[in-house]
MMTF fields as JSON, N, C-alpha, C and O atoms, coordinates in Angstrom:
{
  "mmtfVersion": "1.0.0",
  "mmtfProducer": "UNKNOWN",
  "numBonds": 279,
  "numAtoms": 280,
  "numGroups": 70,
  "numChains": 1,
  "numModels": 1,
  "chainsPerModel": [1],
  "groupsPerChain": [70],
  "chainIdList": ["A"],
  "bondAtomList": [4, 2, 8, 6, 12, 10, 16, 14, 20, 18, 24, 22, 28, 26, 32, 30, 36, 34, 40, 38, 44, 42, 48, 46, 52, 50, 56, 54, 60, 58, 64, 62, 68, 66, 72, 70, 76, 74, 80, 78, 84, 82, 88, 86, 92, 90, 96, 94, 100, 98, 104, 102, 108, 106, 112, 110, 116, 114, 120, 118, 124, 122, 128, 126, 132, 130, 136, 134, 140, 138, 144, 142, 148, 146, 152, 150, 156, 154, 160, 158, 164, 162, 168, 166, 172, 170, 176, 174, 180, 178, 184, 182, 188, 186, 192, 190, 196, 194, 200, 198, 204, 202, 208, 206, 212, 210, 216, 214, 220, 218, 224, 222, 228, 226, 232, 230, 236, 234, 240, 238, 244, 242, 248, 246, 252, 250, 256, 254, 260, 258, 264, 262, 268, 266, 272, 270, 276, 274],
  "bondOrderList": [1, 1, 1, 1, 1, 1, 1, 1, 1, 1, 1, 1, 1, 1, 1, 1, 1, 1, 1, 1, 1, 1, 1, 1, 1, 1, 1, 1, 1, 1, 1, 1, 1, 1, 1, 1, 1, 1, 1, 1, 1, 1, 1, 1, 1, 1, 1, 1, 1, 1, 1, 1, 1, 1, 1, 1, 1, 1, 1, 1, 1, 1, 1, 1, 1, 1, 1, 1, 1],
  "groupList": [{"groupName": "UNK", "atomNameList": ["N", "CA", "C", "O"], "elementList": ["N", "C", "C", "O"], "formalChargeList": [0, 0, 0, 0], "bondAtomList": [1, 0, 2, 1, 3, 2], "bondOrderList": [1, 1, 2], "singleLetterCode": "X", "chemCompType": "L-PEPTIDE LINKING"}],
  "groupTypeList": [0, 0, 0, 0, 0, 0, 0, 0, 0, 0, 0, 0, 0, 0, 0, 0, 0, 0, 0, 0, 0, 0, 0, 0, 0, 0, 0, 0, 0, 0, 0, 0, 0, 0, 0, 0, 0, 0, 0, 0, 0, 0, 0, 0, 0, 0, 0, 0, 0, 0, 0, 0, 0, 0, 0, 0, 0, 0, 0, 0, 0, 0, 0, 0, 0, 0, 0, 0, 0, 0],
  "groupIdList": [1, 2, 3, 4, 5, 6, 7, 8, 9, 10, 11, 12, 13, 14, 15, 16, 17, 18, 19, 20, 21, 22, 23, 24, 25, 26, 27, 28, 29, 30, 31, 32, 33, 34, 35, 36, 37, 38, 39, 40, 41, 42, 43, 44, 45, 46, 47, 48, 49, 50, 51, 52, 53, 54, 55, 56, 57, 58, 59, 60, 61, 62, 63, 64, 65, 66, 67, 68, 69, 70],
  "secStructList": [7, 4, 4, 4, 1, 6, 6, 7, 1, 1, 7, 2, 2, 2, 2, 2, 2, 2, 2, 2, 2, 2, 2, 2, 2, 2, 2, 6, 1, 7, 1, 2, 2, 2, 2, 2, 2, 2, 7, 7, 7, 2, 2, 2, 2, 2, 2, 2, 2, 6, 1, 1, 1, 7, 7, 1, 1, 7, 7, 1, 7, 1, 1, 1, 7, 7, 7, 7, 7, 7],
  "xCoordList": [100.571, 100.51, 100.981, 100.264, 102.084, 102.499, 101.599, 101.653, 100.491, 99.623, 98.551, 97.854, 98.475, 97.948, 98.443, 97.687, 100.05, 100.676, 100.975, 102.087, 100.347, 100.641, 101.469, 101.337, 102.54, 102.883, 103.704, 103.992, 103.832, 105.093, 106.471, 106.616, 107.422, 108.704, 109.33, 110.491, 108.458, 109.214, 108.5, 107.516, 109.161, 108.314, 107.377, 107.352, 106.576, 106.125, 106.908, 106.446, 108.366, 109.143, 109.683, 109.667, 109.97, 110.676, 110.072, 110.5, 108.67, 107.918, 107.845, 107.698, 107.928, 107.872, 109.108, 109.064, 109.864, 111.538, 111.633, 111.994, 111.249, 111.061, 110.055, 110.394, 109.003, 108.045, 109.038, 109.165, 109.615, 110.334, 111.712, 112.309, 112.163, 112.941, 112.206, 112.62, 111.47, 111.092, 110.626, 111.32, 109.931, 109.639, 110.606, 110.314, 112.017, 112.828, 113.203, 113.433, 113.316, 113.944, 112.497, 112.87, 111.656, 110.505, 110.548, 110.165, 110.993, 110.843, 112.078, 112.044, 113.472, 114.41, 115.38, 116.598, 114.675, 115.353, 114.945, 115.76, 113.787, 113.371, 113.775, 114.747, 113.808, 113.997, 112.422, 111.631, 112.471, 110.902, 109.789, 108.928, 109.992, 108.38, 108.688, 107.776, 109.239, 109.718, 109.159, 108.671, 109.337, 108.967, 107.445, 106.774, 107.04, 105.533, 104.684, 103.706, 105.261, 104.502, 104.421, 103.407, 105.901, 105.845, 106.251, 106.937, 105.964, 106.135, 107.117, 107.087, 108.187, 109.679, 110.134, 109.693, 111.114, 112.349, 113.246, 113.474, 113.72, 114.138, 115.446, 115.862, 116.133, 117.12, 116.956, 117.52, 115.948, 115.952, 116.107, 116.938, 114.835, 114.289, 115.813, 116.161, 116.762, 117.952, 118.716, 119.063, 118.835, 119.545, 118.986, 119.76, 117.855, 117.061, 117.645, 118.09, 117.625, 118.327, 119.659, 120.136, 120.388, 121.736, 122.117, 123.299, 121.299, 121.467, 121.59, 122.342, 121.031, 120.685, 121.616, 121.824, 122.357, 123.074, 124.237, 124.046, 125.202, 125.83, 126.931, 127.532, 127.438, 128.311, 129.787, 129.935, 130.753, 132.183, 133.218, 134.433, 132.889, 133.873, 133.443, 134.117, 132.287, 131.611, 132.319, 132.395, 132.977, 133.682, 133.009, 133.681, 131.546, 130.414, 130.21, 130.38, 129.761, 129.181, 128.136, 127.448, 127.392, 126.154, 125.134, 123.957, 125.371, 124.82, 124.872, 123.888, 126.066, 125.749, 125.064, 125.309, 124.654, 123.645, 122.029, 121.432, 121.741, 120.27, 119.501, 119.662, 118.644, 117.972, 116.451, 115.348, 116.851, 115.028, 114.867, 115.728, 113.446, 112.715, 112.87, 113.155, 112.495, 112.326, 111.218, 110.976],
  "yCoordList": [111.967, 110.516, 109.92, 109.141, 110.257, 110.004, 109.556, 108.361, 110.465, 110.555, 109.302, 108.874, 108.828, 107.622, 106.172, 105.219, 106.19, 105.56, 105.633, 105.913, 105.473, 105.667, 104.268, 103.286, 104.389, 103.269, 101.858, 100.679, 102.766, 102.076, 102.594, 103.674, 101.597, 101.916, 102.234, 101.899, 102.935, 103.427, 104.825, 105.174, 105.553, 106.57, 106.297, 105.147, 107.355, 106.898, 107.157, 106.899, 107.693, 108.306, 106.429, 105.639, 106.23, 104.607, 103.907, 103.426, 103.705, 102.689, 103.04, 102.08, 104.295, 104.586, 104.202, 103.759, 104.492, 104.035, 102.687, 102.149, 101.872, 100.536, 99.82, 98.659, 100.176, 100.158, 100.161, 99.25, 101.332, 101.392, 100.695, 100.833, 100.183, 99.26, 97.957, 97.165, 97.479, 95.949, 96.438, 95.866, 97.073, 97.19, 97.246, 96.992, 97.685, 97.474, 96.501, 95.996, 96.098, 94.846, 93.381, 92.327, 93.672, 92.858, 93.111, 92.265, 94.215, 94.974, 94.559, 94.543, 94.133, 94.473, 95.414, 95.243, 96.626, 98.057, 98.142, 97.849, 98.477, 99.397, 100.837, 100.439, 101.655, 103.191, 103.919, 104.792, 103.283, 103.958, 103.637, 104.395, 102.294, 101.72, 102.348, 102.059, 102.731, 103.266, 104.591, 105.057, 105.394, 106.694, 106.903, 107.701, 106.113, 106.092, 105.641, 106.22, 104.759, 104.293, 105.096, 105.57, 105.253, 106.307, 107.452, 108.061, 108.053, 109.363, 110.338, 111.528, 109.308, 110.238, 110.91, 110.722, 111.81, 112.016, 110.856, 109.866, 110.951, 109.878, 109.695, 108.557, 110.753, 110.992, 109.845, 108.76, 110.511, 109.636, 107.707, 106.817, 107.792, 106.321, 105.536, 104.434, 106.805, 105.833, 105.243, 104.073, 106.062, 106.154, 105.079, 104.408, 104.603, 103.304, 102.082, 101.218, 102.033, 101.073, 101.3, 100.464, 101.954, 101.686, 101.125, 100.94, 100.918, 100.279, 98.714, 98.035, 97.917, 97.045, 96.243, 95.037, 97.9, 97.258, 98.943, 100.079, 98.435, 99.395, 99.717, 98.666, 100.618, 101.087, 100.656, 101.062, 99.83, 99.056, 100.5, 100.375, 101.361, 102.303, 103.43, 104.437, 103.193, 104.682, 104.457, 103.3, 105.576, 105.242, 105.999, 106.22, 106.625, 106.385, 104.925, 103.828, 105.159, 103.969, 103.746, 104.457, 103.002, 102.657, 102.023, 102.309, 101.807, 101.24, 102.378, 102.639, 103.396, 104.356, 106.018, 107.082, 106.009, 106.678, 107.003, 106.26, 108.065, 108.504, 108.453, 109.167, 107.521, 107.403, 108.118, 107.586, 109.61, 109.885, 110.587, 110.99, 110.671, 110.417, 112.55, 113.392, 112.737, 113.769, 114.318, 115.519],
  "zCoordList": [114.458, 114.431, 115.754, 116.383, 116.135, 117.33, 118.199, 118.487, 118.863, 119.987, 119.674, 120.593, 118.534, 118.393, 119.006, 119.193, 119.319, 119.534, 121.176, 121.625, 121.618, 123.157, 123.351, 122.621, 124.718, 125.574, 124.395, 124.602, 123.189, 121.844, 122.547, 123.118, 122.375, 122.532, 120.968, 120.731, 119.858, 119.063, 118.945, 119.597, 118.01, 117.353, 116.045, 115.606, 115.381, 113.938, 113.394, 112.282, 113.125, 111.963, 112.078, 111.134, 113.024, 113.006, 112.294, 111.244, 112.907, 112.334, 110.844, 110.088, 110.284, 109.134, 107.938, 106.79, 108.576, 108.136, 108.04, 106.994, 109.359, 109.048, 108.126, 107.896, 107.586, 106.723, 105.335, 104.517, 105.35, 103.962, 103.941, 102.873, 104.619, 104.326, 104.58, 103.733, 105.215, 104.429, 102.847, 102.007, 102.442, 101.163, 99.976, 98.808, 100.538, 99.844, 99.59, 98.491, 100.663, 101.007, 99.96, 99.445, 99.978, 99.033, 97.508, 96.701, 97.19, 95.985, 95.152, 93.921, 96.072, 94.962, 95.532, 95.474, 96.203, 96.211, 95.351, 94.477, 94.879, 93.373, 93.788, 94.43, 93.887, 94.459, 93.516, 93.875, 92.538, 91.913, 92.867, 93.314, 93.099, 93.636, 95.324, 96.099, 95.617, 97.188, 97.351, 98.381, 95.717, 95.945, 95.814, 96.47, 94.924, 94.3, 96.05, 96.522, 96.529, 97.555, 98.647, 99.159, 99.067, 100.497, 100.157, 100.977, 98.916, 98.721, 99.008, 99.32, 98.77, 98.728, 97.692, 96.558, 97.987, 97.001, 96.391, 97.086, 95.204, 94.697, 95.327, 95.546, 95.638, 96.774, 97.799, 97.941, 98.475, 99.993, 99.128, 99.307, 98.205, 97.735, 97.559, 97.985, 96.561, 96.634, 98.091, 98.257, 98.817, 100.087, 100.524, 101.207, 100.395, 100.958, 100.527, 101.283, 99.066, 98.436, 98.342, 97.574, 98.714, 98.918, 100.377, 100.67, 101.084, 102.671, 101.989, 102.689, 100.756, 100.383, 99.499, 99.373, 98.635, 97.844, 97.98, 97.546, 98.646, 98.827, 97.964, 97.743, 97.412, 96.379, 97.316, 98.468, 96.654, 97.724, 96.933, 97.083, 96.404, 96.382, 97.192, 97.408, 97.621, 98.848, 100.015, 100.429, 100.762, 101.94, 102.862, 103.869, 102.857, 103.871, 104.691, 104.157, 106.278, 106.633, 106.402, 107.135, 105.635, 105.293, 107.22, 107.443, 107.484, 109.149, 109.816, 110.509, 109.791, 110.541, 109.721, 110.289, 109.063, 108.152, 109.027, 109.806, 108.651, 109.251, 108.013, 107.024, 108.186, 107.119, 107.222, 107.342, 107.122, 107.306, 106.057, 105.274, 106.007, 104.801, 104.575, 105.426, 102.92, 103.055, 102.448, 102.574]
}
């Protein structure tokens, strides 16, 4: 996919990541409709929606998290 993208200052995994978080971000954070669409693990789908709605007893940084897909 990449090589489609010439002379972008991102990658496709970005643009892809960013794709799935506006959708979260439209949806709710559904974590179902995240997986059905971009074909994740329900894993990752949660990890998406927890950037959104973050658990205040998790003492992870949610901002500093790698959010790639699996």
């Amino acid at each position: 996919m990449q090589p489609l993208l010439p002379g972008l200052p991102v990658t496709a995994q970005q643009l892809r990541e960013d794709r799935i978080l506006e959708a979260a971000a439209v949806t709710g954070a559904d974590p179902q409709h995240l997986c059905a669409v971009f074909n994740i693990t329900l894993e990752t789908g949660l990890r998406y929606t927890h950037f959104f709605h973050p658990d205040p007893t998790d003492s992870d940084d949610v901002f500093g998290c790698n959010m790639e897909t699996s």
